[in-house]
XYZ file of C-alpha atoms in Angstrom:
752
model
C 124.639 88.463 100.753
C 125.881 87.301 103.787
C 129.368 86.608 104.755
C 131.252 83.600 103.952
C 131.570 81.634 107.480
C 128.880 83.623 109.461
C 125.549 81.958 110.943
C 122.524 81.928 109.455
C 119.066 81.906 110.198
C 116.102 80.866 108.530
C 112.551 81.116 109.882
C 108.932 80.036 108.514
C 106.005 81.350 110.286
C 102.812 83.431 109.690
C 102.231 86.913 108.960
C 101.368 88.141 112.522
C 99.197 91.089 113.263
C 98.779 91.707 117.094
C 95.004 89.996 116.943
C 96.130 86.614 114.979
C 98.868 86.166 117.015
C 96.762 86.349 120.165
C 94.516 83.596 118.723
C 97.145 81.502 117.859
C 99.162 82.016 121.142
C 97.337 81.646 124.546
C 98.124 84.701 127.139
C 99.161 83.549 130.633
C 96.970 85.057 132.910
C 98.364 86.958 135.430
C 96.095 89.508 138.382
C 97.244 92.357 138.950
C 98.151 93.406 142.519
C 96.054 96.360 143.598
C 97.870 99.551 145.803
C 95.496 97.496 148.518
C 97.769 94.598 148.160
C 100.505 96.238 148.107
C 100.004 97.726 151.319
C 98.838 94.988 152.810
C 102.226 93.081 151.611
C 104.278 96.288 153.285
C 102.716 95.425 156.774
C 102.192 91.793 156.936
C 104.832 90.415 158.869
C 105.788 87.183 159.721
C 109.576 85.336 161.459
C 110.891 85.178 158.381
C 110.327 89.064 157.618
C 111.082 90.129 161.126
C 114.384 88.490 161.008
C 115.124 89.778 157.476
C 114.440 93.092 158.884
C 116.613 92.692 161.985
C 119.642 91.518 159.770
C 119.225 94.124 157.123
C 118.931 97.366 159.645
C 122.359 95.972 161.431
C 124.152 94.758 158.900
C 127.240 94.035 160.857
C 125.762 90.940 161.391
C 125.777 89.804 158.305
C 129.617 89.922 157.279
C 130.280 89.831 160.675
C 129.186 86.083 160.889
C 131.879 85.260 157.538
C 134.288 87.616 159.199
C 137.822 85.418 158.583
C 140.036 86.856 161.593
C 143.321 84.862 160.538
C 142.992 86.720 157.009
C 141.408 90.114 157.450
C 142.399 90.957 161.215
C 145.953 91.960 160.231
C 144.859 93.974 157.058
C 141.938 95.688 159.215
C 144.746 97.096 161.919
C 147.357 98.145 159.401
C 144.199 99.892 157.720
C 142.755 101.230 160.455
C 146.254 102.903 161.807
C 146.825 104.392 158.354
C 143.188 105.663 157.981
C 142.794 106.756 162.004
C 146.109 108.986 161.042
C 144.862 110.537 158.358
C 141.247 111.072 159.900
C 142.941 113.377 162.560
C 144.664 114.988 160.036
C 141.709 115.737 157.895
C 138.796 116.361 160.873
C 141.473 118.837 161.658
C 141.867 120.461 158.415
C 138.263 120.179 157.183
C 136.867 121.837 160.457
C 138.447 124.912 159.123
C 135.853 124.964 156.062
C 133.267 124.629 158.531
C 134.178 127.628 160.356
C 134.533 126.264 163.354
C 137.662 125.307 166.080
C 140.128 122.452 164.764
C 139.436 120.137 167.435
C 135.676 119.369 166.550
C 137.086 117.881 163.177
C 137.961 114.952 165.550
C 134.658 114.855 167.070
C 133.071 114.404 163.452
C 135.833 111.524 163.395
C 134.784 109.386 165.668
C 130.940 109.545 166.541
C 129.398 109.236 163.251
C 132.268 106.113 162.633
C 130.689 104.434 165.179
C 127.396 104.570 164.141
C 128.433 103.101 160.858
C 129.625 100.477 161.699
C 126.449 99.330 163.561
C 124.447 100.173 160.772
C 126.411 100.873 157.181
C 126.284 98.266 154.700
C 129.994 99.237 152.736
C 132.766 97.629 154.154
C 135.335 100.153 152.728
C 134.157 103.389 153.198
C 135.961 105.435 155.797
C 133.058 107.725 157.468
C 133.827 111.095 158.184
C 134.218 114.991 157.139
C 133.891 115.541 153.815
C 135.169 118.891 152.788
C 131.780 119.748 150.110
C 129.392 119.683 153.133
C 132.071 120.845 155.806
C 131.758 123.981 153.222
C 128.485 123.909 152.666
C 127.926 124.006 156.893
C 130.604 126.597 156.393
C 128.150 128.911 154.768
C 124.704 128.724 157.254
C 127.376 128.901 160.135
C 128.534 132.183 159.063
C 124.942 133.254 157.970
C 123.355 133.177 161.024
C 126.829 133.708 162.904
C 128.844 136.290 160.662
C 132.559 137.220 161.951
C 131.926 140.575 162.314
C 128.561 142.178 163.159
C 125.821 140.525 165.561
C 124.381 136.960 165.093
C 121.398 136.317 163.241
C 118.463 136.730 166.361
C 118.032 133.083 167.126
C 115.980 131.843 170.599
C 118.911 129.955 172.779
C 122.556 132.200 171.665
C 122.008 134.210 174.600
C 124.696 133.714 177.161
C 126.548 131.776 174.607
C 129.759 132.591 173.273
C 130.492 133.392 169.313
C 132.323 130.191 169.191
C 129.131 128.233 170.889
C 126.599 129.956 169.074
C 128.535 128.775 166.156
C 128.742 124.795 167.435
C 125.059 125.006 168.302
C 124.168 125.772 164.548
C 126.981 123.347 163.274
C 125.142 120.194 165.285
C 121.715 121.610 164.771
C 122.065 121.877 161.000
C 123.594 118.639 161.147
C 120.808 117.098 163.009
C 118.312 118.031 160.882
C 120.196 116.496 157.884
C 120.322 113.511 160.116
C 116.854 113.086 160.460
C 116.003 114.072 156.634
C 118.484 111.231 155.969
C 116.687 108.473 158.345
C 113.334 110.379 157.249
C 114.250 109.201 153.323
C 115.606 105.658 154.563
C 112.784 104.580 156.239
C 110.328 105.614 153.573
C 112.893 103.831 151.352
C 113.357 106.802 148.925
C 116.666 106.109 148.866
C 116.186 106.478 144.507
C 116.309 110.325 144.980
C 119.701 109.859 144.559
C 119.707 108.914 140.740
C 118.285 112.177 139.852
C 121.783 113.048 140.595
C 124.039 112.022 136.970
C 127.546 111.794 137.852
C 127.826 114.830 135.280
C 125.882 116.820 137.949
C 128.008 115.862 141.046
C 131.500 116.235 138.690
C 130.451 119.674 137.699
C 129.088 120.500 141.521
C 131.998 119.191 143.343
C 134.387 120.739 141.046
C 133.009 123.967 141.993
C 132.995 123.109 145.547
C 136.470 122.250 145.142
C 136.650 125.671 143.739
C 135.401 127.543 146.671
C 137.261 125.261 149.320
C 140.219 126.449 148.041
C 139.336 130.255 147.430
C 138.188 129.829 151.494
C 141.853 128.327 152.575
C 143.616 131.510 150.712
C 143.103 133.180 153.856
C 145.130 130.464 155.915
C 147.410 129.647 153.567
C 148.194 133.661 153.003
C 147.884 134.390 156.855
C 144.905 137.269 156.352
C 141.863 137.966 157.943
C 139.136 137.464 156.136
C 135.872 137.512 156.851
C 133.683 134.480 156.264
C 131.110 135.372 153.685
C 127.751 133.386 152.562
C 125.474 133.593 149.809
C 125.010 134.382 145.931
C 128.789 136.076 144.608
C 130.680 135.474 147.897
C 133.233 134.012 146.512
C 133.688 136.736 144.349
C 133.857 139.274 147.352
C 135.734 136.429 149.454
C 138.487 137.421 146.348
C 138.483 141.129 146.612
C 138.830 140.860 150.084
C 142.140 138.521 149.816
C 143.439 140.598 146.513
C 142.735 144.077 148.399
C 145.059 142.621 151.334
C 147.450 140.680 149.700
C 150.516 143.216 150.949
C 149.399 142.264 154.613
C 150.732 138.437 153.664
C 152.780 136.891 156.090
C 155.782 135.583 154.420
C 156.452 132.316 156.906
C 152.686 131.418 156.313
C 153.169 131.571 152.434
C 156.639 129.683 152.799
C 155.383 127.387 155.138
C 152.316 126.199 153.182
C 154.228 126.183 149.751
C 156.942 123.655 151.145
C 154.014 121.466 152.471
C 152.393 121.319 149.411
C 154.933 120.473 146.948
C 156.501 117.790 149.226
C 152.494 116.190 149.718
C 151.930 116.781 146.219
C 155.467 114.888 145.118
C 154.835 112.171 147.512
C 151.311 111.734 146.235
C 152.262 111.257 143.053
C 155.013 108.656 143.914
C 152.383 106.707 146.186
C 149.872 106.057 142.603
C 152.999 105.665 140.485
C 154.562 102.488 142.692
C 151.237 101.925 144.808
C 151.741 98.222 143.277
C 154.980 98.236 144.684
C 154.387 99.534 148.262
C 152.801 97.986 150.543
C 151.657 100.726 152.296
C 151.300 104.204 151.243
C 153.509 107.139 152.494
C 151.090 108.778 155.266
C 152.995 111.914 153.916
C 150.207 114.529 155.323
C 150.894 112.995 158.812
C 154.827 113.280 158.687
C 154.460 116.789 157.357
C 152.389 117.730 159.964
C 154.211 116.720 162.846
C 157.749 117.859 160.778
C 155.675 120.893 161.027
C 154.339 120.940 164.780
C 157.646 120.372 165.914
C 159.744 123.438 164.046
C 156.817 125.026 165.211
C 157.122 124.245 168.576
C 160.687 124.345 168.687
C 161.375 128.394 166.787
C 158.147 129.801 168.663
C 156.381 130.257 165.023
C 152.956 132.079 166.934
C 155.068 134.115 168.557
C 158.196 135.399 166.165
C 156.356 135.349 162.879
C 152.683 135.955 164.046
C 150.994 132.591 162.704
C 148.063 131.145 163.528
C 148.205 127.978 165.455
C 145.761 125.426 165.762
C 146.060 126.635 169.628
C 144.426 124.877 172.985
C 142.812 121.049 172.320
C 140.377 120.444 175.370
C 140.763 116.572 176.282
C 138.046 114.267 176.037
C 135.070 114.748 175.267
C 132.036 117.195 175.329
C 128.271 116.520 177.074
C 125.488 115.989 174.155
C 123.490 119.076 173.919
C 120.305 119.516 171.717
C 119.519 120.782 168.683
C 118.168 124.077 168.375
C 114.425 124.190 166.893
C 114.792 128.173 165.540
C 118.082 127.099 164.011
C 115.717 124.354 162.190
C 113.599 126.944 160.916
C 116.116 129.054 159.528
C 118.368 126.116 157.870
C 116.067 124.096 156.610
C 116.424 124.993 153.230
C 119.930 124.504 153.669
C 119.870 120.984 155.204
C 118.285 118.972 152.456
C 120.675 119.635 150.031
C 123.663 119.005 152.794
C 121.530 115.624 153.217
C 121.149 115.228 149.670
C 124.900 115.159 148.957
C 126.434 113.812 151.739
C 124.643 110.464 151.025
C 124.878 110.812 147.172
C 129.116 111.155 147.397
C 129.165 108.418 149.640
C 126.826 106.035 147.888
C 128.398 106.959 144.747
C 132.039 105.885 146.594
C 130.450 102.812 148.437
C 129.134 101.983 144.877
C 132.387 101.795 143.269
C 134.194 99.686 146.265
C 130.823 97.112 146.424
C 131.552 96.082 142.376
C 135.530 95.794 143.293
C 134.873 93.919 145.601
C 131.737 91.336 144.869
C 129.223 92.542 147.592
C 125.701 94.599 147.725
C 125.330 97.788 149.441
C 121.153 98.671 149.738
C 120.770 102.782 148.946
C 118.212 103.015 151.546
C 119.782 101.683 154.807
C 122.644 103.615 153.743
C 120.341 106.865 153.760
C 119.289 105.427 157.902
C 123.196 104.960 158.338
C 123.906 108.538 158.199
C 120.857 110.013 159.039
C 121.367 107.782 162.686
C 125.257 108.869 162.208
C 124.620 112.599 161.343
C 121.854 112.453 164.686
C 123.816 110.441 167.325
C 127.354 112.837 166.289
C 125.582 115.921 165.901
C 124.524 115.481 169.834
C 128.004 115.652 170.492
C 128.702 118.580 168.834
C 130.117 116.729 165.493
C 129.347 117.928 162.039
C 127.590 116.209 159.177
C 129.780 113.654 158.141
C 130.226 111.291 154.731
C 132.897 110.101 153.142
C 136.282 111.346 151.661
C 137.573 109.977 148.554
C 141.258 110.093 149.939
C 140.719 108.962 153.155
C 138.835 105.570 151.700
C 141.272 105.718 149.046
C 144.278 105.103 151.827
C 141.218 102.159 154.058
C 140.922 100.294 151.059
C 144.701 100.953 149.631
C 145.578 99.645 152.972
C 143.851 96.392 153.094
C 140.887 97.140 154.545
C 138.617 94.344 154.131
C 135.427 95.728 156.773
C 134.159 98.274 158.718
C 136.673 96.416 161.887
C 139.507 98.933 159.557
C 136.534 101.909 160.378
C 136.387 101.000 163.648
C 139.645 101.088 164.594
C 140.514 104.336 163.071
C 137.952 106.262 165.093
C 140.078 104.386 167.848
C 142.591 106.265 167.301
C 140.868 109.886 166.853
C 139.996 108.647 170.074
C 143.410 108.076 171.985
C 144.002 111.812 169.923
C 141.442 113.138 171.146
C 141.522 111.904 175.257
C 145.294 112.031 175.536
C 148.068 113.221 172.928
C 146.147 116.342 171.519
C 148.247 118.710 173.289
C 150.741 117.514 171.224
C 148.683 119.419 167.928
C 148.562 122.629 169.564
C 151.204 124.487 167.708
C 150.593 122.957 164.524
C 149.993 125.863 162.165
C 146.437 126.555 160.587
C 148.462 127.563 157.055
C 149.735 123.364 157.198
C 145.589 122.141 157.307
C 145.088 124.561 154.392
C 147.855 123.359 152.562
C 147.066 119.699 153.558
C 143.148 120.342 152.265
C 144.566 122.264 149.210
C 146.786 119.474 147.915
C 143.590 116.948 148.740
C 141.627 119.308 146.120
C 143.626 118.130 143.244
C 141.241 114.656 142.271
C 138.125 117.437 142.106
C 140.103 119.665 140.017
C 140.811 117.933 137.893
C 137.364 117.117 136.552
C 137.833 119.981 134.599
C 139.239 117.760 131.668
C 136.084 115.965 131.924
C 134.591 119.341 129.552
C 136.156 118.880 126.327
C 135.487 114.594 126.321
C 131.916 115.619 127.326
C 131.974 118.636 124.535
C 132.743 115.872 121.639
C 130.391 113.559 123.006
C 127.088 114.254 124.881
C 126.916 118.283 124.432
C 123.724 118.259 126.821
C 125.517 116.323 129.573
C 128.277 119.033 128.609
C 125.772 121.630 129.114
C 124.945 120.395 132.729
C 128.186 119.938 133.489
C 129.269 123.707 132.930
C 125.494 124.847 133.970
C 126.437 123.084 137.725
C 129.756 124.084 137.981
C 128.678 127.889 136.840
C 125.658 127.900 139.149
C 127.462 126.273 141.889
C 130.862 129.094 141.601
C 128.619 131.844 141.656
C 125.367 131.615 143.428
C 126.749 129.269 146.288
C 126.710 125.581 146.516
C 123.252 125.350 147.741
C 121.901 126.777 145.341
C 124.354 126.263 142.399
C 122.971 122.147 143.234
C 119.264 123.640 142.737
C 120.155 125.197 139.523
C 122.146 122.344 138.691
C 119.627 119.650 139.150
C 117.106 122.648 137.169
C 119.481 122.018 134.414
C 119.493 118.678 134.150
C 115.771 118.100 134.056
C 115.829 120.352 131.349
C 117.832 118.600 129.239
C 116.076 115.259 129.935
C 112.642 116.662 128.814
C 114.710 118.223 125.986
C 115.863 115.447 124.834
C 112.275 112.968 124.936
C 110.820 116.308 123.803
C 112.527 117.068 121.024
C 113.804 113.103 120.071
C 115.356 112.507 116.666
C 112.802 110.470 114.712
C 113.640 108.477 111.267
C 112.481 107.070 108.032
C 113.316 103.695 107.920
C 114.338 101.592 104.824
C 114.165 97.714 104.310
C 117.983 96.632 103.908
C 117.887 94.343 100.532
C 117.285 90.933 100.950
C 116.272 90.720 104.479
C 113.573 91.395 107.375
C 116.184 94.169 108.709
C 114.790 97.789 108.543
C 117.236 100.827 109.444
C 117.629 104.542 108.808
C 117.625 105.035 105.440
C 119.971 107.780 105.457
C 122.946 105.726 107.264
C 122.322 103.287 104.078
C 122.601 102.779 100.708
C 121.748 99.083 99.633
C 118.009 99.827 101.110
C 114.532 99.458 99.539
C 111.282 101.373 99.578
C 108.296 100.041 98.184
C 106.274 103.039 96.770
C 103.236 104.415 98.689
C 104.980 102.846 102.262
C 105.921 105.034 104.580
C 107.756 103.959 107.703
C 107.976 106.231 110.769
C 110.342 105.710 113.655
C 109.108 107.202 117.162
C 112.229 106.843 119.663
C 111.234 107.668 123.171
C 108.290 108.180 125.329
C 104.609 110.089 123.984
C 103.289 112.425 126.492
C 101.673 115.688 126.811
C 105.336 118.092 125.864
C 106.010 116.162 122.681
C 102.767 114.924 120.703
C 102.583 118.427 119.091
C 106.518 117.671 117.913
C 105.786 114.367 117.023
C 102.969 115.719 115.094
C 104.777 117.857 112.815
C 107.374 115.028 112.276
C 105.123 112.962 110.669
C 103.727 115.514 108.740
C 107.321 116.646 107.123
C 107.891 112.408 106.628
C 104.306 111.720 104.385
C 105.363 115.065 102.832
C 101.656 116.308 103.022
C 99.476 117.577 106.299
C 96.646 115.355 106.652
C 94.509 117.540 108.124
C 94.596 120.018 105.177
C 94.378 117.864 102.698
C 90.925 116.200 104.083
C 89.614 120.110 104.313
C 90.579 120.683 101.016
C 88.724 117.283 99.792
C 85.436 118.288 101.791
C 85.934 122.134 100.118
C 85.844 120.038 96.619
C 82.899 118.118 97.280
C 81.425 120.671 98.593
C 82.030 122.327 95.079
C 80.914 119.240 93.092
C 77.924 118.632 94.936
C 76.733 122.706 93.948
C 77.495 122.334 90.215
C 75.522 118.826 90.086
C 72.651 120.777 91.508
C 72.806 123.653 89.452
C 73.798 122.038 86.424
C 76.966 123.078 85.437
C 78.162 119.627 85.930
C 77.145 116.498 85.122
C 78.294 112.900 85.060
C 78.189 110.618 81.881
C 80.307 107.641 81.191
C 83.443 109.025 80.645
C 83.088 111.110 83.948
C 81.964 114.456 84.949
C 81.463 116.955 81.791
C 81.216 120.710 82.653
C 77.632 121.794 80.899
C 78.271 126.248 81.544
C 79.825 127.753 78.848
C 81.648 130.180 80.871
C 84.427 129.468 83.486
C 83.424 128.200 86.727
C 84.116 130.565 89.272
C 84.550 128.880 92.964
C 81.799 130.523 95.322
C 82.239 131.507 99.553
C 81.516 128.904 101.121
C 79.480 129.645 104.044
C 78.229 126.567 105.646
C 79.712 125.115 108.947
C 83.172 124.760 108.505
C 83.454 121.604 111.607
C 82.231 119.783 108.883
C 85.539 119.555 106.984
C 87.166 117.674 109.503
C 84.603 114.606 109.553
C 85.464 111.827 106.904
C 84.861 112.819 103.141
C 81.221 111.245 102.323
C 80.375 110.245 98.661
C 76.783 109.115 99.208
C 75.270 111.781 97.386
C 77.584 111.751 94.518
C 76.794 109.191 91.825
C 80.712 107.840 92.073
C 83.186 107.875 94.293
C 85.941 110.450 93.260
C 89.691 108.946 92.694
C 91.632 112.195 94.103
C 94.799 111.052 92.244
C 93.121 111.319 88.931
C 92.613 115.178 87.496
C 89.183 116.620 88.921
C 86.385 118.778 87.022
C 85.849 122.376 87.263
C 89.651 123.056 87.595
C 89.141 121.624 91.267
C 92.129 121.322 92.400
C 93.320 119.204 95.519
C 96.687 118.416 97.067
C 97.736 114.708 95.927
C 98.464 112.049 98.548
C 101.013 109.361 97.404
C 101.532 107.480 100.485
C 99.308 104.627 100.781
C 100.373 103.291 103.776
C 102.227 104.592 106.997
C 104.428 102.327 109.554
C 104.551 103.553 112.933
C 107.407 101.696 114.342
C 106.528 101.638 118.389
C 109.528 99.774 119.658
C 111.084 102.314 121.405
C 108.015 104.190 123.445
C 107.845 103.031 126.612
C 104.458 104.683 127.377
C 101.639 107.097 126.332
C 99.854 109.538 128.738
C 96.356 110.268 128.113
C 97.205 113.487 126.398
C 99.254 112.031 123.958
C 97.061 109.340 123.790
C 94.205 111.483 122.911
C 96.641 113.729 120.073
C 97.462 109.774 118.792
C 94.540 109.324 117.902
C 93.214 112.595 116.085
C 96.095 112.347 114.058
C 95.727 108.992 112.999
C 91.757 109.425 112.142
C 93.268 112.087 110.556
C 95.464 109.965 107.849
C 92.786 107.352 107.646
C 90.225 109.872 106.474
C 92.709 110.701 103.866
C 92.811 107.087 102.517
C 95.892 106.235 104.485
C 96.549 102.816 105.715
C 97.751 102.985 109.056
C 100.078 100.224 110.446
C 101.432 100.190 114.291
C 104.252 97.782 115.224
C 106.180 96.469 117.969
C 103.895 97.875 120.890
C 104.491 97.662 123.932
C 101.958 94.731 125.648
C 101.121 97.446 128.583
C 100.710 100.136 125.956
C 98.256 97.943 124.075
C 96.227 97.320 126.873
C 96.063 101.085 128.183
C 94.589 101.598 124.184
C 91.941 99.350 125.123
C 90.756 100.291 128.468
C 91.063 104.250 127.387
C 88.174 102.866 124.537
C 91.187 104.362 122.360
C 89.409 101.816 119.110
C 86.427 103.222 117.206
C 85.203 102.351 113.559
C 87.822 104.176 112.235
C 90.648 103.553 114.517
C 90.456 100.014 115.551
C 92.750 96.909 116.704
C 93.538 95.070 113.703
C 96.463 97.976 112.846
C 98.557 96.535 114.858
C 101.337 94.026 113.466
C 103.938 92.338 115.609
C 106.979 93.921 113.810
C 107.552 95.898 111.206
C 108.299 93.274 108.478
C 104.975 91.476 109.393
C 103.590 94.728 108.352
C 105.356 95.365 105.069
C 104.657 91.706 103.832
C 101.607 92.760 105.053
C 101.236 96.008 102.737
C 102.483 94.650 99.688
C 99.954 91.350 99.780
C 97.441 94.412 99.692
C 99.001 97.036 97.219
C 100.561 94.634 94.086
C 100.807 97.642 92.800
C 104.134 98.874 95.438
C 106.245 96.577 93.465
C 104.917 96.778 89.915
C 108.035 98.841 88.544
C 110.450 97.107 90.904
C 112.098 93.842 89.088
C 113.366 92.641 91.491
C 110.245 91.960 94.319
C 112.473 89.694 96.076
C 113.839 92.396 97.923
C 111.734 91.954 100.675
C 112.443 88.910 102.287
C 109.548 86.784 102.747
C 110.687 83.430 103.532
C 112.570 82.131 106.697
C 113.229 79.288 108.744
C 114.819 78.119 111.710
C 118.045 75.987 111.627
C 119.473 74.585 114.623
C 122.667 73.208 113.450
C 123.151 71.253 117.013
C 121.168 70.533 119.695
C 117.313 70.654 119.953
C 114.480 72.570 120.505
C 112.941 72.801 123.591
C 108.909 71.046 123.635
C 107.181 73.959 123.528
C 109.320 75.416 120.187
C 108.931 72.112 118.323
C 105.566 73.067 115.964
C 106.422 74.023 112.718
C 104.272 76.752 110.917
C 104.019 76.773 106.457
C 106.082 78.543 104.738
C 104.853 82.118 103.917
C 105.216 83.408 100.667
C 103.754 86.404 98.672
C-alpha cells in the first residue's frame, strides 16, 4: 500500500529475457577501437590539437587571458606579501628538517614557485617546502652523510665540506624525484595518486608529524643530537634525547615555550574571527622579528650558548649538476618523495579548485612539479610541494591566481639578496617552535581514529597500520607498508563480500535482503542469490561456498550420490534383485540388499544423470527402492543477481561455468539477471555457452525471472492464498508532459 500522496507508477510491458529483449529492440552497433587505433590517435597532430597542447602545457596563458586587473591585482598583492613573509620563515624552519643550513630553505621557496607559475594548473596553492618532504629528504641526507663518522663512499664527495656534501645529496635526490614526476606526467600516469586514499595519507602525515616533532626537540631543548635514519630511528632519537635531558638549555626551552604559546593562541583567534579579520595576523613573522631583535640585543649566542641561524650568504649560488652516483644510492627513496610531494599538493589543489570552481589537471600538475624540482634542484633547493598552512594564508588573504605566488617568491628573493643578514641572530629554537606549532593540524588527525573505528573498521586498520609502520620503520618504508595494508584491505573486501538472499517485497517488483524486511514473499523452491562484487580468481571459491550455503546443499555431492544410486539400481535390475512394475520398483530378493563396493571410474559420477537403460525416469523427491538414500533437493530454481558484478576474469568464468553445470545436472534451473552487456558479450566471446549452459538463462531483471519461474512452476504458489503478492502488471502513468517519440510504443499487459 503506497503512502497517500506519494507518486506512483504503473508499467505494462512483456516479460523479457535477454534474448527476447534483443529481438524486440535493435542495438546500435558501435565499432570498438583497437590498440593500434588508440596509438594512431595519440600520435596524430593537427593545428587544433597543437594549440590545445600548448595551452595545456602552459596553463598560465589560459588564466592570464581572463585576469581581472582591477578586481584581482590588489588582492594578489596583499596575498603575495603575506604569503612571502610566511614562506621566508617556513623556508628557514623546514630546512632544519632536511638537515641543511637554514638559508637553503629560501632557495626552495623561490625557484619552484617561479616555474610553477608558468606550468601549474592550480591558482591557489603556495608552492615551496613541505615538512614531510623535508623530513624524508633529511633521512636520506643523514644516511649518506651522517653527523658522526665518515660519509658514504660517493664519487664527487672529494674536496667538499660536510655541509656541501649534504647540499649535493639533497639537490640530487630532489632532481631525481623531479625526473620521476616529469616522466609520470609525460606518460599520463597521474592516476597513480588515486591509490593513496585519504585515510592512508591521513595516517602517513600524522606519523610524519610525530617524526617532525621528535626531530625538533633537539632545537627546542638546545641539545646536540646526531641525525639518525632507518627503521626505529625515532626510538633511538628519543633514547638519546632522554639520556641527555639534563644538558637542556633552559633559555632555549623558555624561548620555545613563549613562542609556541603566543603563536598557538593567536592562530586560534585567527581561526575564530577569520570572518571579521581582513587579513590573518602573521604572528609567526611578528614573533620571529621580536625574537631576532631580543636575541641581538642581549647577545643570546654568547651569553646563553644558544644556537642561532648564523651567517646567511647574500645572493644565489651557481647551478650544479646532480650526482649520478647519488641517483643510484637514492632511487628507492626518491620515488616515495615524488609520490608524496605530488599527492599532498594535488589533494590541496583539488580542495581549492572545487571551492573556486575551476579544474586542475593531474598529469599537468606532475609535469609542473617535476619541472619545478628539476630547475630548483639545479640551484641547490630541495623537493617542493605545498604546505597546508601557507596555502591557507595565500587563499584566505584574497589570493586569486598564481600572481600571488610569484609576488611571494619576489619577497623571498628580496630577503635572500638584501636583508637576509637581519635574520642571523635568530635562535634555531624559535624555528623549531614555529614548526611544532604548525603541526597541530596534522596531529589532530588522531581524532579520526574513533570515527573510522565506528564507521569503517578496514579503513581504520589502514590508518593505524600506515601510521604505526611510518613511525617505526621510517617514512619511506612506512608508506610502502601502508600501501600494502590498503591494497590488502581492498582485496579482502572484494574477496569476501557480503552475499545475500533476496526476497520480494509484497505487492511490488522490488527485491531486498530477506533478513532486513518483515513483509516479504518467497515462493517455495526459489532462491535469489545476490553477488555484490566483481568475480575473479581470488573469490570464485568463496562465492561457491556461499552459494552452497544459500541453497542448502552441495550440488556436486548430490550429483555423485544420484549417479551412485543409478549404478546400484542398474546392477540390481541386472541381477534380478529389483524389478519394474506398474506400481514402481519392487524388491525380489529375499534377504536385505547390501550396497556393493563400486570400483568403476569415479569421474563418471560427475557427468549428467543418464536414465537411458532404465525403464523409467527416477523421481528423486520420492522414496527410492532398496533403501537407497540420496540427499533431497528442495530448490527447483536459482536466480543469480549480477547487477553489482562489474567484471569476470577467465578463472572466474571457468569456475562459474562448472558451478552452473553442477546445479543444472541436479535439475536446478538457473537464471542470471541484470548482467552487464559487456560481461554477456565476454561470455559469448569466451565460448561460455554449450548444450547445458545456454543464453536463455539470462533475464533483464529479477522480476522478469521470477514471473517466468512462477509461470513455469505454478506449484510454487499452490499453498499461497495470495498469489498476487508478486506484482504481475505495471503501467507507466505520466500525469504531465508527453513521452518522447521512441517511448510511445505500447505493449500488452503481462498477466499470469
